[in-house]
XYZ file of C-alpha atoms in Angstrom:
592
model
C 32.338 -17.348 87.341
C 35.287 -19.520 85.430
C 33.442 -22.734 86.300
C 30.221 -22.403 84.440
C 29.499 -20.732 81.336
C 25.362 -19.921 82.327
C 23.357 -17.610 84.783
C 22.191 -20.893 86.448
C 19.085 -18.770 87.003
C 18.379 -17.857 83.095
C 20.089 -20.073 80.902
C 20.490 -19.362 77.559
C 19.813 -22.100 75.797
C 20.075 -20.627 72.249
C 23.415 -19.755 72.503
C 24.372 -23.600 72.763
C 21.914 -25.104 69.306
C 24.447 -24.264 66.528
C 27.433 -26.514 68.376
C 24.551 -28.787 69.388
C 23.631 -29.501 65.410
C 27.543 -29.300 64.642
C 27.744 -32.388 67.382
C 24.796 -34.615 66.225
C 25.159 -34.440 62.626
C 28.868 -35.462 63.296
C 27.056 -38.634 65.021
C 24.270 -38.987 62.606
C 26.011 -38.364 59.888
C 25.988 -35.447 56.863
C 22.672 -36.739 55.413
C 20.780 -35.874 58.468
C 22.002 -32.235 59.237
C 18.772 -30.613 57.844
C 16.416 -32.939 59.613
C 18.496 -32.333 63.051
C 18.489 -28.641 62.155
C 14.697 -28.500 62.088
C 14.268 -30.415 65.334
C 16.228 -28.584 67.399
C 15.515 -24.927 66.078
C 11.629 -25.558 66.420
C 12.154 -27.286 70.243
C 10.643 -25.082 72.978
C 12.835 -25.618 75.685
C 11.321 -24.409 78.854
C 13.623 -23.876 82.226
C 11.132 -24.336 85.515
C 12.683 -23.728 89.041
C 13.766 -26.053 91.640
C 15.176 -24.790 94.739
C 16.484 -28.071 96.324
C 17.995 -28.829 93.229
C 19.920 -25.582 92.090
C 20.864 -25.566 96.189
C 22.123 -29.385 95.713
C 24.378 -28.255 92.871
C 25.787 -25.082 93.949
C 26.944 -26.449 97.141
C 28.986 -29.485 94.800
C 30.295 -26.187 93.020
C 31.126 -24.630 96.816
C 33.112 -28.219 97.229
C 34.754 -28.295 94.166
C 36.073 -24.611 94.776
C 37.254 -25.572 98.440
C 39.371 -28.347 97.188
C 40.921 -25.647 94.841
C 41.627 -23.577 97.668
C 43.485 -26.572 99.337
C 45.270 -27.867 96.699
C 46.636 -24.090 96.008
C 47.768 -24.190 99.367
C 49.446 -27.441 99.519
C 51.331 -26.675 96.574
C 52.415 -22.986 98.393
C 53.515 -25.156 100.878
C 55.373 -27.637 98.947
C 54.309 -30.628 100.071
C 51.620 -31.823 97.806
C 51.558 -35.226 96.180
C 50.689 -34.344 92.124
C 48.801 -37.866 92.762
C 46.673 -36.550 95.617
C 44.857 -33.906 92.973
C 42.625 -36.636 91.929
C 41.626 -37.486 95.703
C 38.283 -35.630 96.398
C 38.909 -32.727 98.949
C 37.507 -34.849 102.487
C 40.390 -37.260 101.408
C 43.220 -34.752 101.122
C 41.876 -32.959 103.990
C 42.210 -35.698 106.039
C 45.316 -36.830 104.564
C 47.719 -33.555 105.009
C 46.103 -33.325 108.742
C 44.282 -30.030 107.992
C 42.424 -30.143 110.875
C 43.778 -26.789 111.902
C 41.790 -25.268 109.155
C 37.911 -25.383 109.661
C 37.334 -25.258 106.147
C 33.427 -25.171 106.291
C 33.625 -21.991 107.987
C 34.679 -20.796 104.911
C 31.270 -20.681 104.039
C 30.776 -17.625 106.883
C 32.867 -14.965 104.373
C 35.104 -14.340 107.189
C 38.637 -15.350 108.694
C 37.958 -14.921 111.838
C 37.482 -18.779 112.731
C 39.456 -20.424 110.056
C 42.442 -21.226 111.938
C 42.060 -23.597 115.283
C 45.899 -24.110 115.877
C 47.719 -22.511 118.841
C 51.760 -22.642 119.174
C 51.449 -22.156 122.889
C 50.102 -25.240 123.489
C 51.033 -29.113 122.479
C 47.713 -29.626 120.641
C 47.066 -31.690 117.672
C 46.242 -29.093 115.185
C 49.678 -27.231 116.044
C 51.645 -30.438 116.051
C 49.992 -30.979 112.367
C 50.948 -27.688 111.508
C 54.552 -28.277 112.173
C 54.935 -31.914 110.847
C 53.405 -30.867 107.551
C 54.756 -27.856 106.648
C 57.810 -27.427 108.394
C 58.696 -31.539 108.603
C 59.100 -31.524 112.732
C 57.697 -34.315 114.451
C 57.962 -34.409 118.494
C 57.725 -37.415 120.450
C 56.271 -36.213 123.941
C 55.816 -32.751 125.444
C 58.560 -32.313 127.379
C 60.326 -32.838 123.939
C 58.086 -29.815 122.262
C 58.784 -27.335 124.909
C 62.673 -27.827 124.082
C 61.449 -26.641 121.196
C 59.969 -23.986 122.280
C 62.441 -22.449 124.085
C 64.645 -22.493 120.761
C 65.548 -19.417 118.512
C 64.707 -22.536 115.595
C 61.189 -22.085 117.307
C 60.689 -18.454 116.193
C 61.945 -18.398 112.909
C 59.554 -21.571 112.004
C 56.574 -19.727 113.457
C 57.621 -17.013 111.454
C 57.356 -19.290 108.426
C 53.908 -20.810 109.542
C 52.623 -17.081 109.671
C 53.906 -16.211 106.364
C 51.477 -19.646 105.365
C 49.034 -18.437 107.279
C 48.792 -14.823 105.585
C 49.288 -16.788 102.156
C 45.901 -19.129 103.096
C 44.173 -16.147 104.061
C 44.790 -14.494 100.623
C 42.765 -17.313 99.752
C 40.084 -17.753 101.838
C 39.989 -13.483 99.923
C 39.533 -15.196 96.478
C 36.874 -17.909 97.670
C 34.736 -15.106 98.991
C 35.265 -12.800 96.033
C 34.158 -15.878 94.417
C 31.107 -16.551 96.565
C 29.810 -13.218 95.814
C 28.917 -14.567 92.095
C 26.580 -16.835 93.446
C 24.544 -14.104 95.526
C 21.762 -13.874 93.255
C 21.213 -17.887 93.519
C 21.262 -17.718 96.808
C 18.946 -15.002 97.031
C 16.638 -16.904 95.158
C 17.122 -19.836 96.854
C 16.338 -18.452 100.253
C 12.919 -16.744 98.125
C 11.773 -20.055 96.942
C 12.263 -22.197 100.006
C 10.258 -19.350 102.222
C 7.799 -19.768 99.963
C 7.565 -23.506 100.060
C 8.101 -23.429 104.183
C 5.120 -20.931 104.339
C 2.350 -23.120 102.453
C 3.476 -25.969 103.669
C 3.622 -24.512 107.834
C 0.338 -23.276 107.056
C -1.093 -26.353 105.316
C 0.431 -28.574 108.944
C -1.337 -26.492 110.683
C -4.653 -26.840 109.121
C -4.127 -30.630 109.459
C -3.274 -30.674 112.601
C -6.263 -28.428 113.684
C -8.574 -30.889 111.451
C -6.904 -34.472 112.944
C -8.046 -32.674 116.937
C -11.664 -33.352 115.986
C -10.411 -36.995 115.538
C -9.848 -37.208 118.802
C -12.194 -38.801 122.208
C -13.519 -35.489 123.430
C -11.447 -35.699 126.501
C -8.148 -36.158 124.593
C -9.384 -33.263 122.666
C -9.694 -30.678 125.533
C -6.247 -31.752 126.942
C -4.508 -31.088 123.332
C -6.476 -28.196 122.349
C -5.183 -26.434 125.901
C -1.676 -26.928 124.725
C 0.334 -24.674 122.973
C 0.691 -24.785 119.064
C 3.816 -26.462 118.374
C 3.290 -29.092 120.954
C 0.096 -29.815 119.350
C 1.756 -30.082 115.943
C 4.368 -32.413 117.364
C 1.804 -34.618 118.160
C -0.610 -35.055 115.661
C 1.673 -33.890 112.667
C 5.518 -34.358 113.637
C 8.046 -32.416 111.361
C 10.452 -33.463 108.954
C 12.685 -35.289 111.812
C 10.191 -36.504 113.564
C 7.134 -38.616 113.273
C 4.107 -37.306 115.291
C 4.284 -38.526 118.744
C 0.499 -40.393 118.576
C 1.931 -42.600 115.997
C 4.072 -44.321 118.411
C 1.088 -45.838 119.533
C -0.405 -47.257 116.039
C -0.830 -50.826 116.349
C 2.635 -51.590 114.156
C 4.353 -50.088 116.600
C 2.928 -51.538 119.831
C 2.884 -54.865 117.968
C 6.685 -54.737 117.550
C 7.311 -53.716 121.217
C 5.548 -56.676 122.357
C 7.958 -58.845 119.818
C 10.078 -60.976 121.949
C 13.093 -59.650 120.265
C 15.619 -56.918 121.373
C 15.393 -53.903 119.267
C 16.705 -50.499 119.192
C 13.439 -49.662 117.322
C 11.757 -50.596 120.360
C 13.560 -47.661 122.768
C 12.733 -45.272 119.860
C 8.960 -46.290 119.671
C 9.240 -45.679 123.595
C 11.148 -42.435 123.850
C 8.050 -40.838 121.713
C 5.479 -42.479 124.016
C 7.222 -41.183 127.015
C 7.154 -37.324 125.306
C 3.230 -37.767 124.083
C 2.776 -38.749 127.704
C 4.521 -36.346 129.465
C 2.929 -33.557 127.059
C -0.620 -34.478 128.277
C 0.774 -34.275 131.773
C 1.006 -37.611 132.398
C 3.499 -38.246 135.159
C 6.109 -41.147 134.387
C 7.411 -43.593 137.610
C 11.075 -42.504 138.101
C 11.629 -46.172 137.887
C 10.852 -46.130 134.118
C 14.626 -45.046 133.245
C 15.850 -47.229 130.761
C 18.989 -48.891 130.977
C 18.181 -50.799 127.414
C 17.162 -54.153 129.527
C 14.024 -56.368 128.375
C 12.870 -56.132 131.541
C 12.290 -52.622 131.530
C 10.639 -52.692 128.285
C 7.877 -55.427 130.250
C 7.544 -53.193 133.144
C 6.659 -50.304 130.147
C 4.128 -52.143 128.387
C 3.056 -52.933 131.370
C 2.601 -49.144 132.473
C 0.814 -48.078 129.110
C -1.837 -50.841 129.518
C -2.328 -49.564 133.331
C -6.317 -48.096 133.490
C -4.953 -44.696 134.718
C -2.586 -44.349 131.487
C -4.762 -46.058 128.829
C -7.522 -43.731 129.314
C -5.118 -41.104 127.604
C -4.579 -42.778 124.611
C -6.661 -43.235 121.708
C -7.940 -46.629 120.732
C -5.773 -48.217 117.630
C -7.791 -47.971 115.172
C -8.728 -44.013 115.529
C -5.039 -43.609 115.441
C -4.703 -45.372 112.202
C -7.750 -43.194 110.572
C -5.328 -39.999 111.802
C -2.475 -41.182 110.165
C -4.384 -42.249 106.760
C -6.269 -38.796 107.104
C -3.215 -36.557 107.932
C -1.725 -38.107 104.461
C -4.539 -37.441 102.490
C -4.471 -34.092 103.481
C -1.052 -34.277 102.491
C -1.222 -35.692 99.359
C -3.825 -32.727 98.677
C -1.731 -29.711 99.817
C 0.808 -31.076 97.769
C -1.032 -31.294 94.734
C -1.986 -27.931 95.774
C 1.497 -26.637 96.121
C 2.460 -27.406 92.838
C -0.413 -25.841 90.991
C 0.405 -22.899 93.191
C 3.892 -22.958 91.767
C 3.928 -19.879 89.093
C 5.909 -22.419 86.821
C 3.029 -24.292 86.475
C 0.643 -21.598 84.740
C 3.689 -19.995 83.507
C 3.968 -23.553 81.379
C 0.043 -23.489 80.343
C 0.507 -19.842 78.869
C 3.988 -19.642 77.548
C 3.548 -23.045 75.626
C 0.251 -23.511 75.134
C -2.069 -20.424 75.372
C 0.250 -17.647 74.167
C 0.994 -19.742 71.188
C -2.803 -21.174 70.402
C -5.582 -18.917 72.126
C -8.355 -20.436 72.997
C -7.023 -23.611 72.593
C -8.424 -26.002 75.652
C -5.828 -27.858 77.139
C -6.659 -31.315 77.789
C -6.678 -33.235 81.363
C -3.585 -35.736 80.056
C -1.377 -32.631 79.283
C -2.299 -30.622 83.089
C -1.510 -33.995 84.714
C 1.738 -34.723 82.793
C 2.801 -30.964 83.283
C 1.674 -31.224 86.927
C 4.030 -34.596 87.299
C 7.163 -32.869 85.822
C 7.322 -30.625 88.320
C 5.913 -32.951 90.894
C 9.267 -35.137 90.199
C 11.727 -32.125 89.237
C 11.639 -34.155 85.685
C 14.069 -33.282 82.611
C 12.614 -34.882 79.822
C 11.028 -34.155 76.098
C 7.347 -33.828 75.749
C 5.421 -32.429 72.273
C 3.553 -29.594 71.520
C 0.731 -31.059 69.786
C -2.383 -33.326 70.387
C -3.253 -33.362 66.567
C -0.056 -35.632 65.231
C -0.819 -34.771 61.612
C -0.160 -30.732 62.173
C 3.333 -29.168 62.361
C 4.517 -30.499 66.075
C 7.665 -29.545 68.005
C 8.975 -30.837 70.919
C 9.034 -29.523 74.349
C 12.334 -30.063 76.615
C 11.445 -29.443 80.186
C 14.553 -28.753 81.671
C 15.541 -27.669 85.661
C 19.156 -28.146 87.797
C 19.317 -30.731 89.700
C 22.080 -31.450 92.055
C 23.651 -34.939 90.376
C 24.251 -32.947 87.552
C 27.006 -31.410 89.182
C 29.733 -32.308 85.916
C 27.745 -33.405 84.091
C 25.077 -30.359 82.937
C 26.525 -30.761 78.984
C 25.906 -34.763 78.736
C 22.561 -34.004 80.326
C 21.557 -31.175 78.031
C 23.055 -33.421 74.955
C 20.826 -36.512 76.043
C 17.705 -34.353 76.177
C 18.746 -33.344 72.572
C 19.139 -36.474 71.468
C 15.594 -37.390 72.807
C 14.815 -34.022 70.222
C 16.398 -34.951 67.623
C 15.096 -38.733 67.416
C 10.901 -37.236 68.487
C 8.817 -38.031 65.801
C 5.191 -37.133 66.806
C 4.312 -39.302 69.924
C 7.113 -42.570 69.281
C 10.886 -41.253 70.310
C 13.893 -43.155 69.029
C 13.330 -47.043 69.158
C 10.436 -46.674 71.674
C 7.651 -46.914 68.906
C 5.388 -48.569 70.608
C 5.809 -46.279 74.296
C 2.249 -47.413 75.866
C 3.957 -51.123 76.208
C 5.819 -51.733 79.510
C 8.498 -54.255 79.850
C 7.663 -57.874 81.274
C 10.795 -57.747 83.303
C 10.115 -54.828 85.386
C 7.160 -52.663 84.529
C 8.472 -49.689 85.943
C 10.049 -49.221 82.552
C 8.942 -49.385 79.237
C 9.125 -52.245 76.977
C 12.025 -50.925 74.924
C 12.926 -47.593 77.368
C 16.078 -49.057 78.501
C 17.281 -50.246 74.855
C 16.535 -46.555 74.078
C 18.039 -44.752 77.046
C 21.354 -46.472 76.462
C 21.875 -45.880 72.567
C 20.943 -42.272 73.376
C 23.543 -42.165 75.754
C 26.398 -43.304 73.967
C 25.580 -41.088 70.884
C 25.311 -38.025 73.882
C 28.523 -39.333 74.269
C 30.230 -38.984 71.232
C 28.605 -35.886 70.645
C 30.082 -34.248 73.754
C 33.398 -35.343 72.703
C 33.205 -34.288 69.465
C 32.557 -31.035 71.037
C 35.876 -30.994 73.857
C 37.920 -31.999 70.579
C 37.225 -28.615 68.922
C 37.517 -27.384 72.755
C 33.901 -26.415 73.309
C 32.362 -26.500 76.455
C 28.430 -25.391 77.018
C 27.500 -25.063 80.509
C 30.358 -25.906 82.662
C 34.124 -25.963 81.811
C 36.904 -28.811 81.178
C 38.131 -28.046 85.265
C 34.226 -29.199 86.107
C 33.115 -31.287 83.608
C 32.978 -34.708 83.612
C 35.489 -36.659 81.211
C 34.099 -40.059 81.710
C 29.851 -40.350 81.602
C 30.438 -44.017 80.838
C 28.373 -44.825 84.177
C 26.100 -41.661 84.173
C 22.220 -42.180 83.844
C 22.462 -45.757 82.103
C 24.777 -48.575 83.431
C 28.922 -48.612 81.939
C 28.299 -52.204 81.867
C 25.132 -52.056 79.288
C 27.171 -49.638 77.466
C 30.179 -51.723 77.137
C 27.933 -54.816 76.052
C 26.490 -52.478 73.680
C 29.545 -51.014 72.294
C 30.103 -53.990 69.339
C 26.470 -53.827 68.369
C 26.797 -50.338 67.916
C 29.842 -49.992 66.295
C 28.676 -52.764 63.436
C 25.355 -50.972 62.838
C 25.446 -47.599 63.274
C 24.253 -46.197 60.092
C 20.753 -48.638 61.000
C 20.970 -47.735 64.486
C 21.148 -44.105 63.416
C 18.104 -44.870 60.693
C 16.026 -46.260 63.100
C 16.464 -43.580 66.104
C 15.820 -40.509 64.059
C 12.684 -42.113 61.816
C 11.712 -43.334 65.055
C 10.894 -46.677 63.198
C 12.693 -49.644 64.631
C 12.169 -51.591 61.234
C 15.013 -49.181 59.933
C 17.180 -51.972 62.101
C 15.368 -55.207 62.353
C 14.985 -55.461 58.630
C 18.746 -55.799 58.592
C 19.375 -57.792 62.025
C 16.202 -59.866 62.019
C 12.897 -58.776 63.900
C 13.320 -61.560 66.465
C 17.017 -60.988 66.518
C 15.724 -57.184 67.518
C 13.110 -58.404 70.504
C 15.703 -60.504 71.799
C 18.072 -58.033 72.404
C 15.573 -55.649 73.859
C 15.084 -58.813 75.973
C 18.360 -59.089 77.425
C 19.181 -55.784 78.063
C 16.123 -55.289 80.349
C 16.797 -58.627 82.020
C 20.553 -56.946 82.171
C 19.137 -53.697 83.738
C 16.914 -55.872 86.529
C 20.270 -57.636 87.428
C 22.496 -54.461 87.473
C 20.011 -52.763 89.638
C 19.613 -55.575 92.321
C 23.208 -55.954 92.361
C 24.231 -52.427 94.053
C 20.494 -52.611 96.146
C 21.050 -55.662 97.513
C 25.201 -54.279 98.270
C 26.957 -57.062 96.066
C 28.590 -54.878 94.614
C 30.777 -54.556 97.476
C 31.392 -58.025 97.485
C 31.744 -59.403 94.003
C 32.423 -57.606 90.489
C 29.338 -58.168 88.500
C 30.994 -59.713 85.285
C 31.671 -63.128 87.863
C 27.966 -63.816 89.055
C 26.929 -66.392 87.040
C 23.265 -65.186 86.295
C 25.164 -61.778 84.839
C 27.266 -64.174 82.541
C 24.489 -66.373 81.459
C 22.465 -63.181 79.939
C 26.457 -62.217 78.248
C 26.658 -65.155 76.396
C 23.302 -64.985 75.438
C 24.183 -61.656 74.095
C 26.935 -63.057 72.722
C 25.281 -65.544 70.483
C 22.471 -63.545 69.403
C 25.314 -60.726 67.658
C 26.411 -64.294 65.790
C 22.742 -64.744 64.694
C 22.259 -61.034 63.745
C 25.157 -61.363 61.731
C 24.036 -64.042 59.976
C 21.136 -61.995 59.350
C 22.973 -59.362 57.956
C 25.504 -61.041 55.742
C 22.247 -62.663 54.016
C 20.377 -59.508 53.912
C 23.689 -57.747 52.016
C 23.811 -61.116 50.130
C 20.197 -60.800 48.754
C 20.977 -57.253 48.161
C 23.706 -57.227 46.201
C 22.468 -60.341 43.875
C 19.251 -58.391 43.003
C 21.883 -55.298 42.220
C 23.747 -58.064 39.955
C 20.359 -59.133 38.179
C 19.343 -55.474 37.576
C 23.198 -55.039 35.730
């Protein structure tokens, strides 16, 4: 497959180290090539599955490949805009009117239902047809079936066939082209049968557990009922809550709210099919026509003594629903230490390469996590810091990556190259978390960002000498400027950077942040990690809270405070600096 360069399945990962050291010493610099040689030759990089993920991405690569196919015919047609490439392929779809096309059926391997237009009739699709390919627009019916009368009529349906045949050629490549990803989706369909099947059978056991739960003549109504009905509702699916949690007291606390709520019709439509599932026979009268009325005279009729008698009291409803999770919560755990990745880890990395070796509870649970989370990240091989160590990249697809798997694997790299026993890069000090937001580290951010722009220059370095890993220059990205970190921490970054590099560079790959705050000042240092996490918490709220629709960032004033606070701390590390070199160079002068 042109696109990509891997068996997404198997990737070899070896294949890819010699450009990867080429790249980082170009970024490092000379001085460091045997240091970033050792790292990255001694890295175990281990490549876990992930169903949803490798499905996520290989569908982007299905819509990627259908916007070829579009743009291929638009140009046999002659009527594509060379501007209109850069649209993604929704937007040109909609824009030529290629609703006569069903391009998701493409999907099926077949022709058979690609085409939806029909000359014999004034339809839409037809009248698209002919007003984008041929340039014919009609202004009423009786105007079209002139038209259709005409000799003009037949030759131009002759042309729209010959487009036609030429689209189906097509379609011919995409599903040649499908075929390569067979053995994905083979796997794909494997793993997610797998999941479905603990997971069915683990609902099941729940729900069989959560009956017991139940007043005893709740219980002999339920356990009469078939299975799925029972499963609908004690356990729901993944569409649905269970129908006895429209009952919890949150939810018949908000339908007694004096407020007018769609909420409120959904909290009622499941009480209605719980009901009706016990055999509990609704009033006709109960049909809603969304009035507040209605929802009175409802209340009303599931506090009546003949109804309430089939409903459990509140707070043995709210034991189900903290019980059902717990169970949850456990077959989960379950799940992933019945993934063979996860023992597959313990031997391949640990056993195999130390027998009888004991593995301690922090490593299980951090394994157990990663694959939990569908993590990519850089771990270590070693719990004794003063023996040989080497790092461990856990690595999976995941279906963001789509574009961007060669920054991705470059990052991770980058995390390999700047390990040094348990500190990575400028996070010395990882057990500290920030005072800003502690769902990050104290200096993680800092970290993530400098990582990213050298990722950066590596990659380019690498398209310069035309050298693509994973996916090609038609798929990947050209611009990771606002992948993984913020564009706007990198831009503020960029002067910083560019000024001290060579301490920057020091400091990463010793993983010893005094390699830079001896020459920019140590407070100078804590400030800046300061900013940039106060930076990250304003970013972040900024597209939650949908400003960013709104506003640009660079004009809210709390966003141009922390700037200019950035901007005057580069004058005081600069100071720094200049009498750092000053110092310097006078005790060279003494020593001449």
């Amino acid at each position: 497959m042109k696109e990509i360069n891997i068996n997404l399945l198997n990737i070899n990962f070896k294949e890819f180290l010699p450009h990867i050291i080429d790249a980082y010493t170009s970024v490092y610099g000379e001085d460091y090539r045997d240091t970033i040689e050792y790292k990255i030759n001694n890295a175990i990089i281990y490549q876990y599955s992930n169903y949803i993920g490798l499905e996520n991405y290989i569908n982007s690569l299905k819509i990627y490949k259908k916007k070829e196919i579009i743009i291929k015919y638009l140009k046999l047609c002659n009527i594509l805009n060379k501007e209109d490439e850069k649209l993604d392929y929704e937007n040109i779809y909609k824009k030529y009117n290629l609703s006569f096309i069903d391009i998701n059926s493409l999907d099926d391997m077949s022709t058979s239902s690609i085409f939806k237009f029909n000359p014999d009739k004034f339809d839409d699709a037809f009248i698209n047809v002919t007003k984008d390919i041929l340039g014919k627009k009609f202004k009423n019916v009786l105007e079209y079936e002139e038209y259709r009368k005409s000799e003009e009529f037949n030759k131009d349906l002759d042309r729209i066939n010959e487009v036609k045949i030429l689209f189906i050629d097509l379609i011919k490549e995409y599903n040649e082209w499908l075929v390569d990803l067979l053995e994905c989706e083979d796997y794909i369909e494997q793993e997610r049968n797998k999941h479905d099947d603990f997971f069915n059978k683990s609902e099941e056991d729940i729900c069989n557990s959560l009956v017991y739960k139940l007043p005893k003549h709740i219980q002999e109504i339920i356990l009469k009922l078939s299975k799925n009905k029972r499963m609908n509702i004690l356990v729901g699916n993944s569409k649905e809550e269970a129908l006895i949690d429209s009952f919890s007291k949150k939810n018949i606390d908000l339908l007694n709210m004096d407020t007018q709520d769609y909420l409120k019709y959904s909290i009622i439509k499941r009480q209605k099919r719980y009901l009706e599932e016990i055999g509990v026979s609704i009033p006709k009268e109960l049909i809603f026509t969304r009035g507040k009325n209605e929802i009175k005279e409802w209340i009303k009729f599931i506090n009546s003594k003949d109804v309430k008698k089939f409903l459990p009291y509140s707070d043995i409803i709210e034991e189900i629903i903290i019980n059902r999770e717990t169970k949850r919560e456990k077959y989960e755990n379950e799940y992933i230490r019945f993934k063979e990745d996860y023992q597959k880890i313990i031997n391949d990395i640990y056993i195999n390469q130390k027998p009888n070796t004991t593995i301690s509870n922090e490593v299980l649970r951090e394994i157990y996590y990663i694959l939990k989370n569908n993590n990519i990240c850089v771990s270590i091989n070693s719990e004794d810091y003063n023996t040989n160590y080497s790092s461990i990249m856990y690595y999976t697809i995941v279906g963001s990556m789509f574009g961007n798997l060669d920054f991705c694997l470059l990052h991770e790299f980058g995390h390999v190259i700047d390990q040094n026993n348990d500190k990575i890069g400028l996070e010395a000090q990882i057990e500290l978390s920030s005072v800003v937001d502690d769902r990050y580290r104290k200096y993680e951010i800092l970290n993530e960002v400098l990582t990213d722009i050298y990722a950066i220059d590596a990659k380019k370095y690498l398209e310069n000498k035309g050298i693509y890993l994973m996916e090609n220059d038609t798929i990947s990205e050209k611009d990771e400027s606002d992948f993984n970190t913020s564009m706007y921490l990198k831009k503020l970054l960029e002067p910083f950077v560019n000024k001290y590099r060579k301490y920057i560079s020091k400091s990463k790959i010793k993983s010893s942040p005094e390699e830079l705050y001896n020459y920019i000042g140590e407070s100078n240092y804590e400030e800046l990690n300061d900013i940039i996490n106060r930076l990250q918490k304003i970013i972040e709220e900024y597209y939650i809270s949908g400003e960013n629709e709104k506003e640009d960032i660079e004009s809210r004033k709390d966003y141009i405070d922390e700037v200019n606070k950035l901007n005057k701390l580069y004058a005081s590390m600069d100071e720094y600096y200049q009498n750092i070199i000053g110092s310097i160079d006078d005790k060279k002068s003494m020593l001449n």
